[in-house]
Coordinates of C-alpha atoms in Angstrom, one line a residue:
Chain M
X1 CA 35.0 -45.2 20.3
X2 CA 31.4 -45.2 21.5
X3 CA 32.3 -44.8 25.2
X4 CA 34.8 -42.0 24.5
X5 CA 32.1 -40.1 22.7
X6 CA 29.8 -40.6 25.6
X7 CA 32.3 -39.3 28.1
X8 CA 32.9 -36.4 25.8
X9 CA 29.2 -35.6 25.9
X10 CA 29.1 -35.9 29.6
X11 CA 32.1 -33.6 30.1
X12 CA 30.5 -31.1 27.8
X13 CA 27.3 -31.1 29.8
X14 CA 29.2 -30.8 33.0
X15 CA 31.2 -27.9 31.6
X16 CA 28.0 -26.1 30.9
X17 CA 26.1 -26.7 34.1
X18 CA 28.9 -26.8 36.8
X19 CA 30.0 -23.1 36.7
X20 CA 26.5 -21.6 37.1
X21 CA 25.7 -24.1 39.8
X22 CA 28.9 -23.4 41.6
X23 CA 28.1 -19.7 41.5
X24 CA 24.7 -20.3 43.0
X25 CA 26.0 -22.5 45.7
X26 CA 28.8 -20.2 46.7
X27 CA 26.8 -16.9 46.8
X28 CA 23.2 -18.0 47.4
X29 CA 22.8 -21.4 48.9
X30 CA 25.9 -21.4 51.2
X31 CA 25.2 -18.0 52.8
X32 CA 21.5 -18.9 53.4
X33 CA 22.4 -22.2 55.1
X34 CA 25.1 -20.4 57.1
X35 CA 22.5 -17.9 58.2
X36 CA 20.7 -20.7 59.9
X37 CA 23.8 -22.0 61.6
X38 CA 25.0 -18.6 62.7
X39 CA 21.8 -18.0 64.7
X40 CA 22.8 -20.8 67.2
X41 CA 26.2 -19.3 68.1
X42 CA 27.3 -16.5 70.4
X43 CA 29.1 -13.7 68.6
X44 CA 31.7 -11.3 69.8
X45 CA 31.9 -8.7 67.1
X46 CA 32.9 -10.6 64.0
X47 CA 34.2 -13.7 65.9
X48 CA 32.1 -16.7 66.3
X49 CA 31.9 -18.0 69.9
X50 CA 30.2 -21.0 71.6
X51 CA 27.2 -22.9 70.4
X52 CA 24.3 -21.5 72.5
X53 CA 21.3 -23.4 71.2
X54 CA 18.2 -21.2 71.1
X55 CA 19.5 -18.3 73.3
X56 CA 19.6 -15.8 70.4
X57 CA 16.0 -16.7 69.4
X58 CA 14.9 -16.4 73.1
X59 CA 16.5 -13.0 73.4
X60 CA 14.9 -11.7 70.2
X61 CA 11.5 -13.0 71.0
X62 CA 11.1 -12.7 74.7
X63 CA 13.8 -10.5 76.3
X64 CA 13.8 -6.8 76.9
X65 CA 14.7 -4.6 74.9
X66 CA 14.7 -6.9 71.8
X67 CA 11.2 -8.4 72.2
X68 CA 9.4 -5.0 72.3
X69 CA 11.1 -3.9 69.2
X70 CA 10.5 -7.1 67.4
X71 CA 6.8 -7.0 68.1
X72 CA 6.5 -3.3 67.3
X73 CA 8.3 -3.8 64.0
X74 CA 6.3 -6.9 63.1
X75 CA 3.0 -5.0 63.7
X76 CA 4.2 -2.3 61.3
X77 CA 5.0 -4.9 58.6
X78 CA 1.5 -6.3 58.9
X79 CA 0.1 -2.8 58.5
X80 CA 2.3 -2.2 55.5
X81 CA 1.2 -5.4 53.9
X82 CA -2.5 -4.7 54.2
X83 CA -2.2 -1.1 53.2
X84 CA -0.2 -2.0 50.1
X85 CA -2.7 -4.8 49.4
X86 CA -5.3 -2.0 48.9
X87 CA -3.3 0.8 47.5
X88 CA -1.1 -1.2 45.3
X89 CA -2.8 -4.5 44.3
X90 CA -6.3 -3.2 44.7
X91 CA -5.7 0.0 42.7
X92 CA -3.6 -2.1 40.3
X93 CA -6.5 -4.4 39.6
X94 CA -8.9 -1.4 38.9
X95 CA -6.3 0.3 36.7
X96 CA -5.7 -3.0 34.8
X97 CA -9.5 -3.2 34.1
X98 CA -9.5 0.3 32.9
X99 CA -6.5 -0.3 30.6
X100 CA -8.0 -3.5 29.3
X101 CA -10.9 -1.6 27.7
X102 CA -8.4 -0.3 25.2
X103 CA -9.9 3.1 25.1
X104 CA -8.3 6.0 23.3
X105 CA -4.9 6.7 24.9
X106 CA -4.6 3.4 26.7
X107 CA -1.1 2.9 25.4
X108 CA 0.1 6.2 26.9
X109 CA -1.6 5.4 30.2
X110 CA 0.1 2.0 30.3
X111 CA 3.5 3.6 29.8
X112 CA 2.8 6.3 32.4
X113 CA 1.7 3.9 35.1
X114 CA 4.8 1.8 34.7
X115 CA 7.3 4.7 34.6
X116 CA 7.9 5.0 38.3
X117 CA 8.6 1.2 38.5
X118 CA 11.8 1.6 36.6
X119 CA 13.2 4.3 39.0
X120 CA 15.4 3.3 41.9
X121 CA 13.9 3.2 45.4
X122 CA 16.6 5.7 46.4
X123 CA 15.4 8.3 43.9
X124 CA 11.7 7.7 44.8
X125 CA 12.5 7.9 48.6
X126 CA 14.6 11.0 48.3
X127 CA 12.1 12.7 46.0
X128 CA 9.1 12.0 48.3
X129 CA 11.1 13.0 51.3
X130 CA 11.4 16.5 49.7
X131 CA 7.7 16.5 48.7
X132 CA 6.7 15.7 52.3
X133 CA 8.9 18.5 53.8
X134 CA 6.6 20.4 56.2
X135 CA 7.5 23.9 55.0
X136 CA 8.7 23.7 51.5
X137 CA 7.4 20.3 50.3
X138 CA 5.1 20.0 47.3
X139 CA 2.4 18.0 49.2
X140 CA 1.7 20.8 51.7
X141 CA 2.1 23.4 49.0
X142 CA -0.6 21.8 47.0
X143 CA -2.9 21.6 50.0
X144 CA -2.4 25.3 50.6
X145 CA -3.0 26.0 46.9
X146 CA -6.4 24.5 47.0
X147 CA -7.4 26.1 50.3
X148 CA -6.8 23.1 52.5
X149 CA -3.8 24.7 54.3
X150 CA -5.2 23.6 57.6
X151 CA -4.5 19.9 56.6
X152 CA -0.8 20.7 55.9
X153 CA 1.3 18.8 58.4
X154 CA 4.8 17.3 59.0
X155 CA 3.9 14.0 57.3
X156 CA 7.1 12.2 58.0
X157 CA 7.7 14.0 61.3
X158 CA 4.8 12.7 63.4
X159 CA 4.0 9.2 64.7
X160 CA 0.5 9.2 63.4
X161 CA 1.2 9.8 59.7
X162 CA 4.9 8.8 59.1
X163 CA 4.4 5.1 58.2
X164 CA 1.3 5.8 56.0
X165 CA 3.3 8.5 54.2
X166 CA 6.0 6.1 53.3
X167 CA 3.4 3.5 52.2
X168 CA 1.9 6.0 49.9
X169 CA 5.3 6.7 48.3
X170 CA 5.7 2.9 47.9
X171 CA 2.3 2.6 46.2
X172 CA 3.2 5.4 43.8
X173 CA 6.5 3.7 43.0
X174 CA 5.2 0.1 42.4
X175 CA 1.5 0.3 41.5
X176 CA 2.4 -0.2 37.8
X177 CA 3.7 -3.7 38.5
X178 CA 0.5 -5.4 39.7
X179 CA -1.4 -3.3 37.1
X180 CA 0.5 -4.8 34.2
X181 CA 0.5 -8.3 35.6
X182 CA -3.3 -8.2 36.0
X183 CA -3.6 -6.6 32.6
X184 CA -1.6 -9.5 31.0
X185 CA -3.9 -11.9 32.8
X186 CA -7.1 -10.2 31.5
X187 CA -5.7 -10.1 28.0
X188 CA -5.3 -13.9 28.1
X189 CA -9.0 -14.5 28.7
X190 CA -10.3 -16.0 25.5
X191 CA -12.7 -13.7 23.6
X192 CA -15.3 -16.5 23.2
X193 CA -15.8 -16.6 26.9
X194 CA -16.3 -12.9 27.1
X195 CA -18.7 -13.0 24.1
X196 CA -20.7 -15.7 25.8
X197 CA -20.9 -13.6 29.0
X198 CA -22.1 -10.6 27.0
X199 CA -25.0 -12.7 25.7
X200 CA -26.0 -13.6 29.2
X201 CA -25.7 -10.3 31.1
X202 CA -25.2 -6.6 30.6
X203 CA -23.9 -6.0 34.0
X204 CA -20.2 -5.2 34.2
X205 CA -20.2 -6.1 37.8
X206 CA -21.4 -9.7 37.1
X207 CA -18.8 -10.0 34.4
X208 CA -16.0 -8.8 36.6
X209 CA -16.9 -10.8 39.8
X210 CA -18.0 -14.0 38.1
X211 CA -15.7 -14.2 35.1
X212 CA -12.7 -11.9 35.0
X213 CA -11.7 -12.1 38.7
X214 CA -11.7 -15.9 38.8
X215 CA -9.9 -16.1 35.4
X216 CA -7.1 -13.7 36.5
X217 CA -6.5 -15.8 39.6
X218 CA -3.0 -16.9 38.4
X219 CA -2.0 -13.2 38.2
X220 CA -3.5 -12.6 41.6
X221 CA -1.5 -15.5 43.1
X222 CA 1.8 -14.0 41.8
X223 CA 1.2 -10.4 42.9
X224 CA -0.2 -11.3 46.3
X225 CA 2.8 -13.6 47.1
X226 CA 5.3 -11.0 45.8
X227 CA 3.7 -8.3 47.8
X228 CA 3.8 -10.5 50.9
X229 CA 7.5 -11.2 50.5
X230 CA 8.2 -7.6 49.7
X231 CA 6.2 -6.2 52.7
X232 CA 8.1 -8.4 55.2
X233 CA 11.4 -7.7 53.5
X234 CA 10.7 -4.0 53.4
X235 CA 13.9 -2.1 53.9
X236 CA 15.2 0.4 51.4
X237 CA 12.3 2.9 51.3
X238 CA 11.9 3.3 55.1
X239 CA 15.7 3.4 55.4
X240 CA 15.9 6.4 53.0
X241 CA 12.8 8.2 54.2
X242 CA 12.7 7.5 57.9
X243 CA 16.3 6.6 58.7
X244 CA 17.7 3.4 60.1
X245 CA 16.1 4.0 63.5
X246 CA 12.6 4.1 62.1
X247 CA 12.0 7.8 63.1
X248 CA 10.0 9.3 64.6
X249 CA 10.0 7.2 67.9
X250 CA 10.2 3.9 66.0
X251 CA 6.8 4.7 64.4
X252 CA 8.2 3.5 61.1
X253 CA 10.3 0.7 62.4
X254 CA 9.9 -2.5 60.4
X255 CA 11.6 -5.9 60.7
X256 CA 14.1 -5.1 57.9
X257 CA 15.4 -1.9 59.6
X258 CA 15.4 -3.6 63.0
X259 CA 17.4 -6.5 61.6
X260 CA 19.9 -4.2 60.0
X261 CA 20.3 -2.2 63.2
X262 CA 20.8 -5.3 65.3
X263 CA 23.2 -6.8 62.9
X264 CA 25.4 -3.9 61.9
X265 CA 24.8 -1.3 64.6
X266 CA 23.5 2.3 64.5
X267 CA 23.3 5.3 66.7
X268 CA 20.9 3.6 69.2
X269 CA 22.3 0.1 69.1
X270 CA 26.0 1.0 68.8
X271 CA 27.9 -2.2 67.9
X272 CA 27.2 -5.0 65.6
X273 CA 25.4 -7.9 67.2
X274 CA 25.5 -10.9 64.9
X275 CA 23.8 -13.4 67.2
X276 CA 20.4 -11.8 67.7
X277 CA 20.7 -10.4 64.2
X278 CA 21.0 -13.9 62.7
X279 CA 18.2 -15.1 64.8
X280 CA 16.0 -12.3 63.6
X281 CA 17.0 -13.1 60.0
X282 CA 16.1 -16.8 60.4
X283 CA 12.7 -15.9 62.0
X284 CA 11.8 -13.5 59.2
X285 CA 13.0 -16.0 56.6
X286 CA 10.9 -18.9 58.1
X287 CA 7.9 -16.6 58.5
X288 CA 8.1 -15.5 54.9
X289 CA 8.7 -19.0 53.6
X290 CA 5.9 -20.7 55.5
X291 CA 3.2 -18.0 55.0
X292 CA 4.0 -17.4 51.3
X293 CA 3.8 -21.1 50.6
X294 CA 0.5 -21.3 52.3
X295 CA -0.7 -18.3 50.4
X296 CA 0.5 -19.8 47.1
X297 CA -1.0 -23.2 47.7
X298 CA -4.4 -21.8 48.8
X299 CA -4.6 -19.3 46.0
X300 CA -3.5 -21.9 43.4
X301 CA -6.4 -24.0 44.4
X302 CA -8.9 -21.4 43.1
X303 CA -7.0 -20.9 39.8
X304 CA -8.9 -22.3 36.8
X305 CA -6.9 -23.9 34.0
X306 CA -8.1 -22.6 30.6
Chain P
X1 CA -36.2 -3.1 22.5
X2 CA -35.2 0.2 21.1
X3 CA -35.3 1.8 24.5
X4 CA -33.0 -1.0 25.8
X5 CA -30.4 -0.3 23.1
X6 CA -30.5 3.4 23.9
X7 CA -30.0 2.9 27.5
X8 CA -27.3 0.3 26.8
X9 CA -25.3 2.7 24.7
X10 CA -25.7 5.6 27.1
X11 CA -24.5 3.3 29.9
X12 CA -21.5 2.2 27.8
X13 CA -20.5 5.8 27.0
X14 CA -21.0 6.9 30.6
X15 CA -18.9 3.9 31.8
X16 CA -16.2 4.5 29.3
X17 CA -16.1 8.2 30.2
X18 CA -15.7 7.3 33.9
X19 CA -12.8 4.9 33.0
X20 CA -11.2 7.6 30.8
X21 CA -11.3 10.1 33.7
X22 CA -9.8 7.5 36.1
X23 CA -7.0 6.7 33.7
X24 CA -6.2 10.4 33.0
X25 CA -6.3 11.2 36.8
X26 CA -4.0 8.3 37.5
X27 CA -1.5 9.3 34.8
X28 CA -1.4 12.8 36.3
X29 CA -0.7 11.3 39.7
X30 CA 2.1 9.1 38.2
X31 CA 3.7 11.9 36.1
X32 CA 3.4 15.0 38.3
X33 CA 6.1 14.0 40.8
X34 CA 8.5 13.4 38.0
X35 CA 7.6 16.7 36.2
X36 CA 8.0 18.6 39.5
X37 CA 11.4 17.0 40.0
X38 CA 12.4 18.0 36.5
X39 CA 11.1 21.6 36.7
X40 CA 12.7 22.1 40.1
X41 CA 16.1 21.2 38.7
X42 CA 16.0 24.6 36.9
X43 CA 14.8 26.7 39.8
X44 CA 16.3 28.5 42.7
X45 CA 15.3 27.7 46.3
X46 CA 13.0 30.7 46.4
X47 CA 11.2 29.7 43.2
X48 CA 10.8 26.1 44.5
X49 CA 9.3 27.2 47.7
X50 CA 7.0 30.0 46.3
X51 CA 5.8 28.4 43.1
X52 CA 6.6 24.6 43.1
X53 CA 4.4 23.9 40.1
X54 CA 5.3 26.8 37.8
X55 CA 7.2 26.2 34.5
X56 CA 10.8 27.3 35.1
X57 CA 13.3 29.2 33.0
X58 CA 15.0 26.2 31.3
X59 CA 18.2 28.3 30.5
X60 CA 19.0 28.3 34.2
X61 CA 21.2 25.3 34.4
X62 CA 23.3 26.5 37.3
X63 CA 22.2 23.7 39.6
X64 CA 22.7 21.0 37.0
X65 CA 26.2 22.3 36.3
X66 CA 27.0 22.2 40.0
X67 CA 26.0 18.6 40.2
X68 CA 28.1 17.8 37.1
X69 CA 31.2 19.8 38.2
X70 CA 31.2 19.8 42.0
X71 CA 30.1 16.3 42.9
X72 CA 31.3 12.8 42.1
X73 CA 28.2 12.2 40.0
X74 CA 30.1 11.0 37.0
X75 CA 32.3 8.7 39.1
X76 CA 29.2 7.1 40.7
X77 CA 27.5 6.8 37.3
X78 CA 30.5 5.0 35.8
X79 CA 30.8 2.7 38.8
X80 CA 27.1 1.7 38.3
X81 CA 27.8 1.1 34.6
X82 CA 30.8 -1.1 35.3
X83 CA 29.0 -3.2 37.9
X84 CA 25.7 -3.5 36.0
X85 CA 27.4 -4.3 32.7
X86 CA 29.7 -6.9 34.1
X87 CA 26.9 -8.5 36.1
X88 CA 24.6 -8.7 33.1
X89 CA 27.3 -10.2 30.9
X90 CA 28.1 -12.9 33.5
X91 CA 24.4 -13.6 34.1
X92 CA 23.8 -14.1 30.4
X93 CA 26.8 -16.3 29.9
X94 CA 26.3 -18.5 32.9
X95 CA 22.5 -18.5 32.5
X96 CA 22.7 -19.5 28.9
X97 CA 25.1 -22.3 29.7
X98 CA 22.8 -23.8 32.3
X99 CA 19.6 -23.3 30.3
X100 CA 21.1 -24.7 27.2
X101 CA 22.2 -27.9 28.9
X102 CA 18.9 -28.3 30.7
X103 CA 16.8 -27.6 27.6
X104 CA 18.7 -29.4 24.8
X105 CA 20.3 -32.5 26.4
X106 CA 18.6 -35.4 28.1
X107 CA 20.7 -36.4 31.1
X108 CA 20.0 -37.6 34.6
X109 CA 19.5 -34.7 37.0
X110 CA 18.4 -32.2 34.4
X111 CA 15.0 -31.8 36.1
X112 CA 16.7 -31.5 39.5
X113 CA 19.1 -28.8 38.3
X114 CA 16.2 -26.8 36.9
X115 CA 14.4 -27.1 40.3
X116 CA 17.5 -26.0 42.0
X117 CA 17.6 -22.8 40.0
X118 CA 13.8 -22.3 40.5
X119 CA 14.2 -22.6 44.2
X120 CA 16.5 -19.7 44.1
X121 CA 13.7 -17.5 42.7
X122 CA 12.1 -17.0 46.0
X123 CA 15.1 -16.8 48.4
X124 CA 15.5 -13.3 49.9
X125 CA 19.3 -13.1 49.9
X126 CA 19.1 -9.9 52.0
X127 CA 18.4 -12.0 55.0
X128 CA 21.7 -13.9 54.5
X129 CA 23.6 -10.6 54.6
X130 CA 25.6 -11.5 57.8
X131 CA 27.1 -14.7 56.4
X132 CA 27.7 -13.0 53.1
X133 CA 29.5 -10.2 54.8
X134 CA 31.8 -12.6 56.7
X135 CA 32.3 -14.6 53.5
X136 CA 33.2 -11.5 51.5
X137 CA 35.6 -10.4 54.2
X138 CA 37.3 -13.8 54.1
X139 CA 37.6 -13.5 50.3
X140 CA 39.0 -10.0 50.7
X141 CA 36.2 -8.6 48.6
X142 CA 34.9 -5.9 51.0
X143 CA 35.2 -2.6 49.1
X144 CA 35.5 -4.4 45.8
X145 CA 33.1 -4.3 42.9
X146 CA 33.5 -8.0 42.6
X147 CA 31.4 -8.5 45.8
X148 CA 28.5 -6.8 44.2
X149 CA 28.9 -8.5 40.8
X150 CA 29.0 -12.0 42.4
X151 CA 25.9 -11.3 44.4
X152 CA 24.0 -9.9 41.5
X153 CA 24.9 -12.9 39.4
X154 CA 23.7 -15.3 42.0
X155 CA 20.4 -13.4 42.5
X156 CA 19.9 -12.9 38.7
X157 CA 20.6 -16.5 37.6
X158 CA 17.3 -18.1 38.7
X159 CA 15.0 -16.0 36.7
X160 CA 17.4 -16.0 33.7
X161 CA 17.7 -19.8 33.7
X162 CA 13.9 -20.0 34.0
X163 CA 13.2 -17.7 31.1
X164 CA 15.9 -19.0 28.8
X165 CA 15.2 -22.7 29.5
X166 CA 11.5 -22.2 28.4
X167 CA 12.6 -20.4 25.3
X168 CA 15.4 -22.8 24.3
X169 CA 13.1 -25.8 24.7
X170 CA 10.7 -24.3 22.2
X171 CA 13.4 -24.1 19.5
X172 CA 13.0 -26.7 16.7
X173 CA 15.4 -29.7 16.5
X174 CA 15.9 -29.8 12.7
X175 CA 18.8 -27.3 12.5
X176 CA 20.6 -29.0 15.3
X177 CA 20.1 -32.5 13.8
X178 CA 21.3 -31.4 10.4
X179 CA 24.4 -29.8 11.8
X180 CA 25.1 -33.0 13.8
X181 CA 24.8 -35.0 10.6
X182 CA 27.4 -32.8 9.0
X183 CA 29.7 -33.7 11.9
X184 CA 29.7 -30.3 13.7
X185 CA 30.6 -30.7 17.4
X186 CA 28.3 -29.8 20.3
X187 CA 30.1 -26.5 21.1
X188 CA 29.9 -25.4 17.5
X189 CA 26.2 -26.3 17.3
X190 CA 25.5 -24.3 20.4
X191 CA 27.6 -21.3 19.5
X192 CA 26.9 -20.7 15.8
X193 CA 23.5 -22.4 15.3
X194 CA 21.4 -22.3 18.4
X195 CA 22.6 -19.2 20.3
X196 CA 21.8 -16.7 17.5
X197 CA 18.2 -17.9 17.8
X198 CA 18.1 -17.3 21.6
X199 CA 18.9 -13.6 21.3
X200 CA 15.3 -12.3 21.8
X201 CA 15.0 -14.2 25.1
X202 CA 18.4 -12.9 26.1
X203 CA 17.1 -9.3 25.7
X204 CA 14.2 -10.0 28.0
X205 CA 16.4 -11.6 30.5
X206 CA 18.9 -8.7 30.4
X207 CA 16.2 -6.1 30.9
X208 CA 14.7 -8.0 33.7
X209 CA 18.1 -7.9 35.5
X210 CA 19.3 -4.5 34.5
X211 CA 16.7 -2.5 36.5
X212 CA 17.1 -4.2 39.9
X213 CA 20.9 -4.2 39.6
X214 CA 21.2 -0.6 38.4
X215 CA 18.9 0.5 41.1
X216 CA 20.1 -1.6 44.0
X217 CA 21.0 0.2 47.2
X218 CA 21.2 -2.5 49.8
X219 CA 24.3 -4.5 48.8
X220 CA 26.5 -1.4 48.1
X221 CA 25.4 -0.1 51.5
X222 CA 26.9 -3.2 53.2
X223 CA 29.9 -3.9 51.0
X224 CA 31.2 -0.6 49.6
X225 CA 32.6 2.1 51.9
X226 CA 35.3 3.5 49.6
X227 CA 33.9 6.6 47.9
X228 CA 35.7 5.8 44.6
X229 CA 33.7 2.6 44.3
X230 CA 30.2 3.9 45.2
X231 CA 27.3 3.2 42.9
X232 CA 24.9 5.9 41.8
X233 CA 22.0 5.2 44.3
X234 CA 24.5 5.0 47.1
X235 CA 26.4 8.1 46.0
X236 CA 23.1 9.9 45.7
X237 CA 22.3 9.5 49.4
X238 CA 25.7 10.9 50.4
X239 CA 25.3 13.9 48.1
X240 CA 21.8 14.6 49.5
X241 CA 23.4 15.1 52.9
X242 CA 26.1 17.4 51.5
X243 CA 23.8 19.8 49.6
X244 CA 20.9 19.5 52.1
X245 CA 19.8 23.1 51.9
X246 CA 20.1 23.8 48.2
X247 CA 16.9 22.2 46.8
X248 CA 17.7 23.2 43.2
X249 CA 20.9 21.1 43.4
X250 CA 19.1 18.2 45.1
X251 CA 16.4 18.1 42.4
X252 CA 19.1 18.4 39.8
X253 CA 20.9 15.4 41.3
X254 CA 17.7 13.3 41.3
X255 CA 16.9 14.4 37.8
X256 CA 20.3 13.5 36.4
X257 CA 20.2 10.1 38.1
X258 CA 16.7 9.3 36.9
X259 CA 17.3 10.6 33.3
X260 CA 19.3 7.7 31.8
X261 CA 16.8 5.0 32.9
X262 CA 13.7 7.2 32.0
X263 CA 15.1 7.8 28.5
X264 CA 15.9 4.1 28.0
X265 CA 12.4 3.2 29.3
X266 CA 10.6 5.6 27.0
X267 CA 12.6 4.3 24.0
X268 CA 12.1 0.6 24.9
X269 CA 8.9 0.7 27.0
X270 CA 7.5 -2.5 25.4
X271 CA 10.7 -4.5 26.1
X272 CA 10.9 -3.0 29.7
X273 CA 7.3 -4.0 30.5
X274 CA 7.7 -7.5 29.0
X275 CA 11.1 -8.0 30.7
X276 CA 10.1 -6.8 34.1
X277 CA 6.9 -8.7 34.3
X278 CA 8.3 -11.8 32.6
X279 CA 8.9 -13.7 35.8
X280 CA 5.4 -13.0 37.0
X281 CA 3.5 -14.0 33.8
X282 CA 3.5 -17.6 32.7

């Protein structure tokens, strides 16, 4: 009697946990493990050939024309990461501080700053592509309207500005996210601590740098890590705004685009090439995994438990 | 002393004024692009080019009607609805099952199973797109909505299990124990006693998943070629190429695509903000 009840309970638990785990294994764990295996094989179209050890990695990292493109794209990812660190996380922190003061209208401003976050990257990309149009776009039109017509230029059409222009669109799209994560962190600071600080000093700067910034460290860890993963996975916005080749002249090429081109082909790299594509995916994956865990561990260390 | 107070209050007002200006400026930057998009949907090409910021004649719905009648907009929209709704339903069912077992029962491996789901939080599945593509081809799921639904479920489960486990753990034991005394079986306890209490967390989990699934562009790009199955973000890129020179129609298409989620967001902004930042805030 007792044992049948126990098996019944076990079966019930298994019935609950097995289907979700099976789903995860089949469509998340298995593909990711396969991605590692695939990188060590030669591929002819969609057919797997011989085991070739590290050939694919060697090609992607050290052989023309792969290596130049890999390094070029990687540099752009680094630029994107640092630029968004300032424009998205930095601005987000300042906005969070402003909203935290709960001045008149703060509720409205909070809703406004998060509004673009719910839009799809496709809508944001297509919209900003129209805004950046050299002749008819709203960006140049506003410059002309305020008498700065000489600054009007083909933002997406020239090497010097294209990547920055896409980064700006990205910052507009996503700045609400770090803002509200930081805001939630600030709102969790106990008021006794803030009152105690107010007794000690009148300086907002001291309050911010010595008290608020260290106490929102958990929020900072999260948004920094997410931005890092996002910046090195960056694909959809440059794909929509600059095209799969990273136009103009690969000035906006990033690892995500380059990986997609190598794997599935494009105008410039005609056929799919799963070997080097898989090697690139593994390298990006390892890079993200290693660096983001280092970032997380190092940032965690400065977090203070309240 | 008195002087100090005066200076302090002046400083506070000055500081607050500066902050208010910053916030208003930022809201203008956030909203202007959306307002221009909306206004331009009612304009002709000439009006868009000559006066991009002017208020349009809102009775001119010619461009909007063209999008509605001449494109597959409604088809794409319904495809997105089907894929998103099915994915969310499956995510909530499977996520609740796993979270309930982990949170309510003590069994060997429970901690490990939770860790297994948490590990999935950080895996960028995009990078496994080559094996996924081959796998879906072997399953015969290329050009099938199921490929998208299965992938969204796999990517949505980790956060959902994370949120729901925390919530279900916090529920009191009394109700459950009382029901067990009365001889109710486990399935009945779960279904009619515990799950009704989990609903608020399910709303958070659903919203957190709705936005990325509804907006996703990458996986349809890989798996869907058949026009009849394309989702809204994917269809939008096709239609932008088709009507490339008629900016009124382009802005109308963008406006109509953005409208459902903007309306939903304005109506439920608190839930959206809580849901979408839930994974990032402990």
